[in-house]
CSV table of C-alpha atoms and ligand atoms in Angstrom, one decimal:
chain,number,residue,atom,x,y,z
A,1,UNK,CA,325.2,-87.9,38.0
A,2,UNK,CA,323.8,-87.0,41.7
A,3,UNK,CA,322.3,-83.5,42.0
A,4,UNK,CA,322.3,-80.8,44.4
A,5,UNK,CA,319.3,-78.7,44.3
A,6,UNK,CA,319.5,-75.2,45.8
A,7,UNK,CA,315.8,-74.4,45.5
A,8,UNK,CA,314.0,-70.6,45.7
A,9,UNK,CA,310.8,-68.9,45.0
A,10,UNK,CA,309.7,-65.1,45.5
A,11,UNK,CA,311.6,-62.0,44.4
A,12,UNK,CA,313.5,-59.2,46.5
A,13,UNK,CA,312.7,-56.1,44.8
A,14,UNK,CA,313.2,-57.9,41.3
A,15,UNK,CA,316.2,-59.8,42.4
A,16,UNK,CA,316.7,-63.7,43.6
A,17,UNK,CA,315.4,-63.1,47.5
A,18,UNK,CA,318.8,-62.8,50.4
A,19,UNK,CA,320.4,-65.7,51.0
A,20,UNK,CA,320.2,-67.5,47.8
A,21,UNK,CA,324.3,-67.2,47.1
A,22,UNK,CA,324.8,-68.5,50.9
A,23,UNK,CA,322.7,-71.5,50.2
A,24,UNK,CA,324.7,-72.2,46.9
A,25,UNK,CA,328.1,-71.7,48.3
A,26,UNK,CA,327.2,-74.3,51.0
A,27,UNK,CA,325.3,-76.8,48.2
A,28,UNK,CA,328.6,-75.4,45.7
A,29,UNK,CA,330.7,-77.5,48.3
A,30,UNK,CA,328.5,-80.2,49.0
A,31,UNK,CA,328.2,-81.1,45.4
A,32,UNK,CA,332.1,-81.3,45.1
A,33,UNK,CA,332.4,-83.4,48.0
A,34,UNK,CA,329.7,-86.1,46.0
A,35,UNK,CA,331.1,-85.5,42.3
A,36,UNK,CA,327.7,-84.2,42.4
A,37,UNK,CA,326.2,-81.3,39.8
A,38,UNK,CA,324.6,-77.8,41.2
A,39,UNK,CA,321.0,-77.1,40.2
A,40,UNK,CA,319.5,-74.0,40.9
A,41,UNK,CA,315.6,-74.5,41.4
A,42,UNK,CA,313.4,-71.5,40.9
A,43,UNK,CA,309.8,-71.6,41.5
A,44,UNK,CA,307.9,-69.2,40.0
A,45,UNK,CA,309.2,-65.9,39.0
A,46,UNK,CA,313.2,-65.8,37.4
A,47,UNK,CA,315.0,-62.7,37.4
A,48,UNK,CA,316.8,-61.5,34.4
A,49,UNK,CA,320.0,-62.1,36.3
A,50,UNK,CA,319.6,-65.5,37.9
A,51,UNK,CA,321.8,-67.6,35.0
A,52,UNK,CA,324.5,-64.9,35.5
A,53,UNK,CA,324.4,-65.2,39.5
A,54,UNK,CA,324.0,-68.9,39.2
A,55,UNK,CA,326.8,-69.2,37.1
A,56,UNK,CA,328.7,-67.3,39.4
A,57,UNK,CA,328.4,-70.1,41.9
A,58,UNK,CA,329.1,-73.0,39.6
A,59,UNK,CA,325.9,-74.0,39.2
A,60,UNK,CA,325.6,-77.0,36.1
A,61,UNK,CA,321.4,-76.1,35.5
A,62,UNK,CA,318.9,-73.2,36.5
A,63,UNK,CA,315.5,-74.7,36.6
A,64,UNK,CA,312.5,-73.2,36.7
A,65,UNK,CA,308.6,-73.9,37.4
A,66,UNK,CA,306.7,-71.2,36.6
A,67,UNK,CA,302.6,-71.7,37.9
A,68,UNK,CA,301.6,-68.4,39.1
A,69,UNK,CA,300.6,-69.9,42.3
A,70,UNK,CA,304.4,-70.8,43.0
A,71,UNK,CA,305.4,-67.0,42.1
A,72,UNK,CA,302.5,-65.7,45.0
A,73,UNK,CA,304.6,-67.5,47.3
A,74,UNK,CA,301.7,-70.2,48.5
A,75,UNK,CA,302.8,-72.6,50.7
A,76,UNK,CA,300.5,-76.0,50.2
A,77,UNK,CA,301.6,-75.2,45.9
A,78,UNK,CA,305.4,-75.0,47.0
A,79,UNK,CA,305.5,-77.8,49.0
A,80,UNK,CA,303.7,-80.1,46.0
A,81,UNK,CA,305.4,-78.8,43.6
A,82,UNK,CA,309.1,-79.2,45.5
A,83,UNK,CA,307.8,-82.9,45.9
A,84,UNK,CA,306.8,-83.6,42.4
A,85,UNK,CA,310.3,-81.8,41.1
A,86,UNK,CA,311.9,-84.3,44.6
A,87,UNK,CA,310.6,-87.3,43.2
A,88,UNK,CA,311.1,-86.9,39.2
A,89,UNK,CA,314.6,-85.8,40.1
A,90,UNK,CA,315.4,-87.3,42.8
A,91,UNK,CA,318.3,-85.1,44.3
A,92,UNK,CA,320.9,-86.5,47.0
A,93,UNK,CA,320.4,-82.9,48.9
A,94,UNK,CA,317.9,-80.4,48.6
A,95,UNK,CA,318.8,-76.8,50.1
A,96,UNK,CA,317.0,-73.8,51.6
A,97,UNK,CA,318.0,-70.5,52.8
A,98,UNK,CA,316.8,-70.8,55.7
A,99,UNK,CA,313.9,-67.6,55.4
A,100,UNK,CA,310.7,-66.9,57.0
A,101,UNK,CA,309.1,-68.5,54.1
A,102,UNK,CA,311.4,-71.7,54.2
A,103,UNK,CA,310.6,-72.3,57.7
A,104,UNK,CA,307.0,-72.8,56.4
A,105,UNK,CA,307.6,-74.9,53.4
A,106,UNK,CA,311.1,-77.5,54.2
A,107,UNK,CA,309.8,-79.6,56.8
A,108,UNK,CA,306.3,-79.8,55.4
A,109,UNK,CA,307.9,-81.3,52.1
A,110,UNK,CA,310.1,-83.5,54.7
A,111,UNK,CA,307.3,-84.6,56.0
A,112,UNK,CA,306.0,-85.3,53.1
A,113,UNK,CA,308.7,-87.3,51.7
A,114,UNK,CA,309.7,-88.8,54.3
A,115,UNK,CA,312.7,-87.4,54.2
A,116,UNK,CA,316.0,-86.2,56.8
A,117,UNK,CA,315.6,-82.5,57.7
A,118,UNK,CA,318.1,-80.5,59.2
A,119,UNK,CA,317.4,-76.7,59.6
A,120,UNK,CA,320.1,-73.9,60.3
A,121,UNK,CA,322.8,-75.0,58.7
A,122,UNK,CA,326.0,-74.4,59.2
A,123,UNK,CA,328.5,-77.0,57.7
A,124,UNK,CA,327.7,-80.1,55.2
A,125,UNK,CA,330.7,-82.5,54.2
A,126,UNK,CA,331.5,-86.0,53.2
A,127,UNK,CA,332.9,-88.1,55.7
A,128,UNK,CA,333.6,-91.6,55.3
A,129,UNK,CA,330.6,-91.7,52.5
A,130,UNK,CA,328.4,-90.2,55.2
A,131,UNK,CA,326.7,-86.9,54.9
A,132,UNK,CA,327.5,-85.0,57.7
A,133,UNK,CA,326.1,-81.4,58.7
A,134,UNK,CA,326.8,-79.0,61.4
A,135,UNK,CA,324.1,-77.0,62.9
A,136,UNK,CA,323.5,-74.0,64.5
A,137,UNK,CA,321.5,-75.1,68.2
A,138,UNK,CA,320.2,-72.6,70.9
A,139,UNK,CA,319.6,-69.5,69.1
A,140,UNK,CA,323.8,-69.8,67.7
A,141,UNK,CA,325.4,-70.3,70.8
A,142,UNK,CA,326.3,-73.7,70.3
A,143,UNK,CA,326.9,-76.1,67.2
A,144,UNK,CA,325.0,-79.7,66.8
A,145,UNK,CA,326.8,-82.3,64.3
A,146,UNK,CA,324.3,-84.7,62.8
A,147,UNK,CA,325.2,-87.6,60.6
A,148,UNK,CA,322.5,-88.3,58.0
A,149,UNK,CA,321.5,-92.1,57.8
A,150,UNK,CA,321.2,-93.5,54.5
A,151,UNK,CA,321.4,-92.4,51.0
A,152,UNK,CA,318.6,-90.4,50.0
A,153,UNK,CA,317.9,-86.9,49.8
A,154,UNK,CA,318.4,-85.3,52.8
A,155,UNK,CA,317.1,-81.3,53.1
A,156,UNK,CA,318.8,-78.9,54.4
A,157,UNK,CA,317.8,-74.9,55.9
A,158,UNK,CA,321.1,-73.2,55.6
A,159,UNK,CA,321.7,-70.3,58.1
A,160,UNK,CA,322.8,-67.3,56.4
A,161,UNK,CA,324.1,-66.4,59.7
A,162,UNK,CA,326.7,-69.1,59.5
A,163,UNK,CA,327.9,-69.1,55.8
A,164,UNK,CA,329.2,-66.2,53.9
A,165,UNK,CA,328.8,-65.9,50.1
A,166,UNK,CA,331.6,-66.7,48.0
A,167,UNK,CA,331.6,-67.0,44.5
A,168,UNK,CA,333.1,-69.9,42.6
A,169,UNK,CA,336.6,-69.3,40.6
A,170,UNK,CA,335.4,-69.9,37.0
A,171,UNK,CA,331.8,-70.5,36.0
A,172,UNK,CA,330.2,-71.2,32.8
A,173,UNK,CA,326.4,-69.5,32.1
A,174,UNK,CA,324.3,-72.6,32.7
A,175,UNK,CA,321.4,-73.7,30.5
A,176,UNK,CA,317.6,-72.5,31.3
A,177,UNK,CA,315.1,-75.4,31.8
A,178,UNK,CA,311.5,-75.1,32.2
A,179,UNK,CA,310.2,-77.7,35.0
A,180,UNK,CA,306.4,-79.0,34.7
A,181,UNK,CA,304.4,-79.1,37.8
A,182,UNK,CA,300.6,-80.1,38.4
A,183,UNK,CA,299.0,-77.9,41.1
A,184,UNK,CA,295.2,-77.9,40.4
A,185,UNK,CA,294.2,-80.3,42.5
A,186,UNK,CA,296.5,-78.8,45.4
A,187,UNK,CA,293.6,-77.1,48.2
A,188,UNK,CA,295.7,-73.6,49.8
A,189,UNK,CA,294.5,-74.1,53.0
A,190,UNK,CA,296.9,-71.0,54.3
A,191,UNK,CA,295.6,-67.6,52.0
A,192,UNK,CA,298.6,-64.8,52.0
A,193,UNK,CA,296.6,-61.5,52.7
A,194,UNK,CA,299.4,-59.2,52.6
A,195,UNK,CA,303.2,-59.3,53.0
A,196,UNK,CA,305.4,-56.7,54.5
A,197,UNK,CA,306.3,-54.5,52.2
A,198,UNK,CA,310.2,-53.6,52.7
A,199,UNK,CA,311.0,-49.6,51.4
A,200,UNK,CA,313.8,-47.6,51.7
A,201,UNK,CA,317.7,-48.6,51.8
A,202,UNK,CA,318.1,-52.1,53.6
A,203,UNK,CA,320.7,-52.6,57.0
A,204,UNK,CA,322.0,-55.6,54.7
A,205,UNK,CA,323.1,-53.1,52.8
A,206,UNK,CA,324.2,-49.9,55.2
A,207,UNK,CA,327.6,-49.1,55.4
A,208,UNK,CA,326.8,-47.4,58.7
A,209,UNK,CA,324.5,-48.7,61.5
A,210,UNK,CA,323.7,-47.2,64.5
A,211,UNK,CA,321.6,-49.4,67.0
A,212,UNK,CA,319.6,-49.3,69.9
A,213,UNK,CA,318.9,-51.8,72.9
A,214,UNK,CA,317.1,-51.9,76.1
A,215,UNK,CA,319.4,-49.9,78.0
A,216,UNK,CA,318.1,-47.0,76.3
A,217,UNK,CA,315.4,-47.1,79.2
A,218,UNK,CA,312.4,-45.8,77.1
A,219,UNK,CA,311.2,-45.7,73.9
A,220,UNK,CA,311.4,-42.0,73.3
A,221,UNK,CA,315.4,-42.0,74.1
A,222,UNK,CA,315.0,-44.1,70.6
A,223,UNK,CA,314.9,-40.6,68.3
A,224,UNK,CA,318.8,-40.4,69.7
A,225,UNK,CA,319.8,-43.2,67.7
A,226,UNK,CA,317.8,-41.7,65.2
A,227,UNK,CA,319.6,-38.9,65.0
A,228,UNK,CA,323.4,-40.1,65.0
A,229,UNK,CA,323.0,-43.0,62.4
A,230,UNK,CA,321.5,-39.5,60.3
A,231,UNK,CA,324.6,-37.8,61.5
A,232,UNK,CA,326.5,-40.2,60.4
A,233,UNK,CA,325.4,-41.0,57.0
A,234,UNK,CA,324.2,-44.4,58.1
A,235,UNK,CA,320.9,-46.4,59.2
A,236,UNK,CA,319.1,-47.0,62.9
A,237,UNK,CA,319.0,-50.7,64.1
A,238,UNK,CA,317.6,-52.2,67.1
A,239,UNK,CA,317.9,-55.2,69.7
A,240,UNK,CA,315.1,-57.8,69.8
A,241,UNK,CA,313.5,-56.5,73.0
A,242,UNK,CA,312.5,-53.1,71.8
A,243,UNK,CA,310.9,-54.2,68.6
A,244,UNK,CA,309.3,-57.0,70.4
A,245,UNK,CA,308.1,-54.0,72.8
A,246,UNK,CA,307.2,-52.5,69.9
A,247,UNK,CA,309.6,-49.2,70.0
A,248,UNK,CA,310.8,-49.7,66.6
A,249,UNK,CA,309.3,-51.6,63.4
A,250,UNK,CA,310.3,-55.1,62.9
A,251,UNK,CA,312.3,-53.9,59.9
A,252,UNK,CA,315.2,-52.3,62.4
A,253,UNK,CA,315.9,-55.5,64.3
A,254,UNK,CA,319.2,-57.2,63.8
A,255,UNK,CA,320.3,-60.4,64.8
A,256,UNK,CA,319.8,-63.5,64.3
A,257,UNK,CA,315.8,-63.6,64.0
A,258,UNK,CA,316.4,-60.1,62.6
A,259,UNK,CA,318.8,-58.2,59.4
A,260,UNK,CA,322.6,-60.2,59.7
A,261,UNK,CA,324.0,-56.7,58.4
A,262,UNK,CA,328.0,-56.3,57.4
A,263,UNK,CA,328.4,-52.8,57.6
A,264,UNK,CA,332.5,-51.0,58.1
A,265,UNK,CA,330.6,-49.5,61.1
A,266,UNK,CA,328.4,-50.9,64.0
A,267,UNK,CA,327.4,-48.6,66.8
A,268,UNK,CA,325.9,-50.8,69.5
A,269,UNK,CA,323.8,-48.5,72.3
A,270,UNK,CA,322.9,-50.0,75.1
A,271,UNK,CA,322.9,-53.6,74.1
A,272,UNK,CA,324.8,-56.4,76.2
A,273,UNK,CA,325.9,-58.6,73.5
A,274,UNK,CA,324.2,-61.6,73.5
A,275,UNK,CA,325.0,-64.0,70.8
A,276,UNK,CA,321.8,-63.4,69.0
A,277,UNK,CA,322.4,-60.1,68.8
A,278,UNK,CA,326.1,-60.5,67.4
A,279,UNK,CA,324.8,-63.1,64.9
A,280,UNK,CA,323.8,-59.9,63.3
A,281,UNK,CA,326.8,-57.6,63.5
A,282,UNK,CA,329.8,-59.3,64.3
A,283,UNK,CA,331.1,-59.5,60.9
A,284,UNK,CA,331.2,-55.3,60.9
A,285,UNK,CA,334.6,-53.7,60.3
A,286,UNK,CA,334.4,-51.7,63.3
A,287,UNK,CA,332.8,-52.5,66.1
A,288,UNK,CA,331.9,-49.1,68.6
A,289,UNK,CA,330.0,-49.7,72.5
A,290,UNK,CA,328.5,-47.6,74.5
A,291,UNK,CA,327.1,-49.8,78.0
A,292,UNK,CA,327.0,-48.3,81.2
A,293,UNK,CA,328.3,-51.5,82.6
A,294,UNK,CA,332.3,-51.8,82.1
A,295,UNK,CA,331.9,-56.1,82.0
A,296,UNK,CA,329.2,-56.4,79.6
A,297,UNK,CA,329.6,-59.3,77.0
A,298,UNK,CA,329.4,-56.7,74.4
A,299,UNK,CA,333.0,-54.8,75.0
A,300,UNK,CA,334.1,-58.5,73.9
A,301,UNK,CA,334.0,-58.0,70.6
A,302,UNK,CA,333.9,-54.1,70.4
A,303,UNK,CA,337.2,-52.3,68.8
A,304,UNK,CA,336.3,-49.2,70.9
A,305,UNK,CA,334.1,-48.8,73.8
A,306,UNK,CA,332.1,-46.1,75.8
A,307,UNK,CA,331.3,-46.9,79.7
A,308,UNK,CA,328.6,-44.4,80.6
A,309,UNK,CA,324.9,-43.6,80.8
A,310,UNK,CA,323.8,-43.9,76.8
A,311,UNK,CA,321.3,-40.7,77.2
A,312,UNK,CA,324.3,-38.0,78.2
A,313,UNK,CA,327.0,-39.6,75.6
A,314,UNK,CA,324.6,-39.6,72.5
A,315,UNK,CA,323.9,-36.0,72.6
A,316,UNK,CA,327.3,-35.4,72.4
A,317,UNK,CA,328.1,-37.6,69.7
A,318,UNK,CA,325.5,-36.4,67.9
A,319,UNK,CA,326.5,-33.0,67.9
A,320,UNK,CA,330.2,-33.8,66.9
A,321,UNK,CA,329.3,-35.9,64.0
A,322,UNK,CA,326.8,-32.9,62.9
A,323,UNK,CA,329.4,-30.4,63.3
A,324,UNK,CA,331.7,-32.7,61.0
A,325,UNK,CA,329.2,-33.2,58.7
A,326,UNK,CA,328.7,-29.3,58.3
A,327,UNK,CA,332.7,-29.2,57.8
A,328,UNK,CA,332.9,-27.7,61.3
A,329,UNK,CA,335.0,-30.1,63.2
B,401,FAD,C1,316.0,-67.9,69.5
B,401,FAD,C2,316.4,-66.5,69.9
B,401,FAD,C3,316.6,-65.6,68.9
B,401,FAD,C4,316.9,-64.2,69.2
B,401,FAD,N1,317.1,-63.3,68.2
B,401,FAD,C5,317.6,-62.1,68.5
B,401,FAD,C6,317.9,-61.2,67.5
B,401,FAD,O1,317.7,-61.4,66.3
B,401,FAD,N2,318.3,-59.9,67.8
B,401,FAD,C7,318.5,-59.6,69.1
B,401,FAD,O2,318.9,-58.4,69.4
B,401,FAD,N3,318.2,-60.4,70.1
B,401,FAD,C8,317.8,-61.7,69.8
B,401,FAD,N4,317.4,-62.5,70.8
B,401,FAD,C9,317.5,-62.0,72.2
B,401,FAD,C10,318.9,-62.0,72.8
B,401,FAD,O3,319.1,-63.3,73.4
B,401,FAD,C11,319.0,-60.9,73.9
B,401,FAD,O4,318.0,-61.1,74.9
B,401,FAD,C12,318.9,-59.5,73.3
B,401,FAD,O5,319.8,-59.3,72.3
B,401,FAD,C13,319.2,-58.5,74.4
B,401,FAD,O6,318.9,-57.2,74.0
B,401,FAD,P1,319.6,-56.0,74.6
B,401,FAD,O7,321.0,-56.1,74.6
B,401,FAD,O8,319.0,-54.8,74.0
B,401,FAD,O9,319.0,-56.0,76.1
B,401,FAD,P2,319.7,-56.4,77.5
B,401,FAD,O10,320.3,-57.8,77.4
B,401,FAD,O11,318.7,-56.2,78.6
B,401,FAD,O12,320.9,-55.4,77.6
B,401,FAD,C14,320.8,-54.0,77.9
B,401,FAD,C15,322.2,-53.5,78.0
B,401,FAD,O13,322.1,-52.1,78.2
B,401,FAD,C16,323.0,-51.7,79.2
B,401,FAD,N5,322.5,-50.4,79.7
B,401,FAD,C17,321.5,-50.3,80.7
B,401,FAD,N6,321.3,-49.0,80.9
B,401,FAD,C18,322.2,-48.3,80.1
B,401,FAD,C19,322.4,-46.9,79.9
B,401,FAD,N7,321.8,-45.9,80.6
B,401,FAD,N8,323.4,-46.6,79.0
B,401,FAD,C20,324.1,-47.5,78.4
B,401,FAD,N9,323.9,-48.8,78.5
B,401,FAD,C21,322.9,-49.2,79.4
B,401,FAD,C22,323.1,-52.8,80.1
B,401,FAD,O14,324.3,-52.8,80.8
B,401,FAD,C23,323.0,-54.0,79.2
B,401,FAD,O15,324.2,-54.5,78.8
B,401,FAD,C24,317.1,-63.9,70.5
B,401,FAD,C25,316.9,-64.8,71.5
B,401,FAD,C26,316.6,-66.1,71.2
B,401,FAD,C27,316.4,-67.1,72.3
């Protein structure tokens, strides 16, 4: 029987890393459109929960290779031992969430393998015996469709941006197999010195966000946003340009380099609404603007907005949402 492989390494705070359950909804599809069976691939370390969440998305097998190299995330030991599981295994599609990490490792084993890449995915389907995917192109304004030549295995980096999660009707708990893999003779030309250590609640998983662009003017007016997503019960987020000016950490930025957040609220301060930016927060319930300029794109998608000067209108929204908080209002 053809296989889909949805393959992952590294853990998110003891859990399968973000973006695993997109990458096996899209393969979930994929493998019904061949009469294909779902694999999830593991390398390295296997949370407690992974036949349960696997199972949950109809996967048939959860593999695992378990070197110690593969759970430290190296990227020359991933890409060998990917290509060793590749070619014993032979797979009609291999899939990635498309992460940081993945950007380093898929087209390396492509490369490798000489096989089709085709990075933020959107879309894969059947058509006419062909494998066709759809493709996020210029930073998610517009869509490519490729049609993959041949049979082989084609790889695929599925945007999480694109596809949502959804989890399969019924779903039995698949079997646990252990997957051998040589890597002594495999040099790591690329040493990990530290990673970014993520603390404290996640935007992915805010129910309240409160972000800040460029039209904030200066990196001090920054505490304001602070203060209201506090106000509110909720988390600060940030537009690309002021964590690339370095106003806020990395950690804040949303979009479609940065968090894709759902939250039931999205306060959006001073950001035009460029589709990189709402890669990030269009799927939010609610949708509030505050722009000084009546046509930005943002007031598009916004359910309310706020035309006026940022710096006079948050202290007064901070203050009401205080004085709400405190029972006052
Ligand atoms: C490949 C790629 C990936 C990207 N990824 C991301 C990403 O993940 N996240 C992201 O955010 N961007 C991303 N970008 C950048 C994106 O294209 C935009 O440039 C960015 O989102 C704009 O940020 P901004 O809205 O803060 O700034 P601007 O576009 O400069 O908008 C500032 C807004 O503030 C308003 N304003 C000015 N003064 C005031 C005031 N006093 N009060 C109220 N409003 C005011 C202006 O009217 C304007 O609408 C990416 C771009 C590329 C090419």
């Amino acid at each position: 029987m053809p296989r889909v492989v949805v393959c992952t390494w590294g853990l998110d705070r003891g859990a399968l890393p973000p973006g695993v359950e997109e990458a096996l909804t899209l393969g979930r599809g994929l493998a019904e459109a061949l009469g294909a069976e779902l694999v999830l691939l593991a390398l390295g370390d296997l949370p407690a929960d992974a036949q349960a969440l696997a199972a949950r998305h109809g996967a048939r097998a959860v593999e695992r290779a378990a070197d110690p190299r593969l759970a430290a995330g190296e990227p020359d030991a991933l890409v060998e031992a990917l290509a060793q599981c590749c070619r014993a295994s032979a797979p009609r599609a291999l899939l990635f969430a498309q992460t940081f990490d993945a950007r380093l490792v898929a087209p390396r084993l492509a490369g490798r393998l000489g096989a089709p890449i085709v990075m933020n995915v959107a879309d894969a389907s059947l058509e006419n015996g062909r494998l066709v995917v759809t493709a996020l192109a210029y930073g998610g304004d517009t869509r490519a469709v490729y049609e993959v030549a041949g049979e082989g295995m084609a790889i695929l980096g599925v945007s999480t941006t694109a596809v949502r999660a959804q989890s399969a009707a019924s779903a039995t708990t698949p079997p646990l197999t252990e997957v051998a893999v040589q890597l002594d003779a495999v040099p790591e030309r690329v040493r990990i010195v530290a990673r970014a250590e993520a603390k404290g609640p996640r935007l992915e998983d805010a129910g309240i966000i409160v972000s800040g662009g460029r039209g904030l003017g200066a990196r001090e007016h920054y505490a304001l946003i602070e203060q209201l997503a506090e106000a509110l019960g909720g988390l600060a987020g940030a537009s690309r340009p002021i964590v690339d000016d370095g106003w806020v950490d990395a950690s804040r930025q949303v979009g479609l380099t940065g968090h894709i957040t759902r939250p039931s609220l999205y306060v959006a301060v001073g950001i035009s609404g460029a589709s990189q930016h709402m890669a990030g927060c269009s799927a939010a319930k609610t949708l509030v603007a505050i722009n000084s300029d009546a046509d930005a794109a943002i007031f598009k998608h916004a359910r309310f907005g706020i035309v006026g000067d940022c710096k006079q209108i948050l202290p007064e929204l901070i203050r009401a949402a205080r004085e709400r908080r405190s029972g006052g209002g």
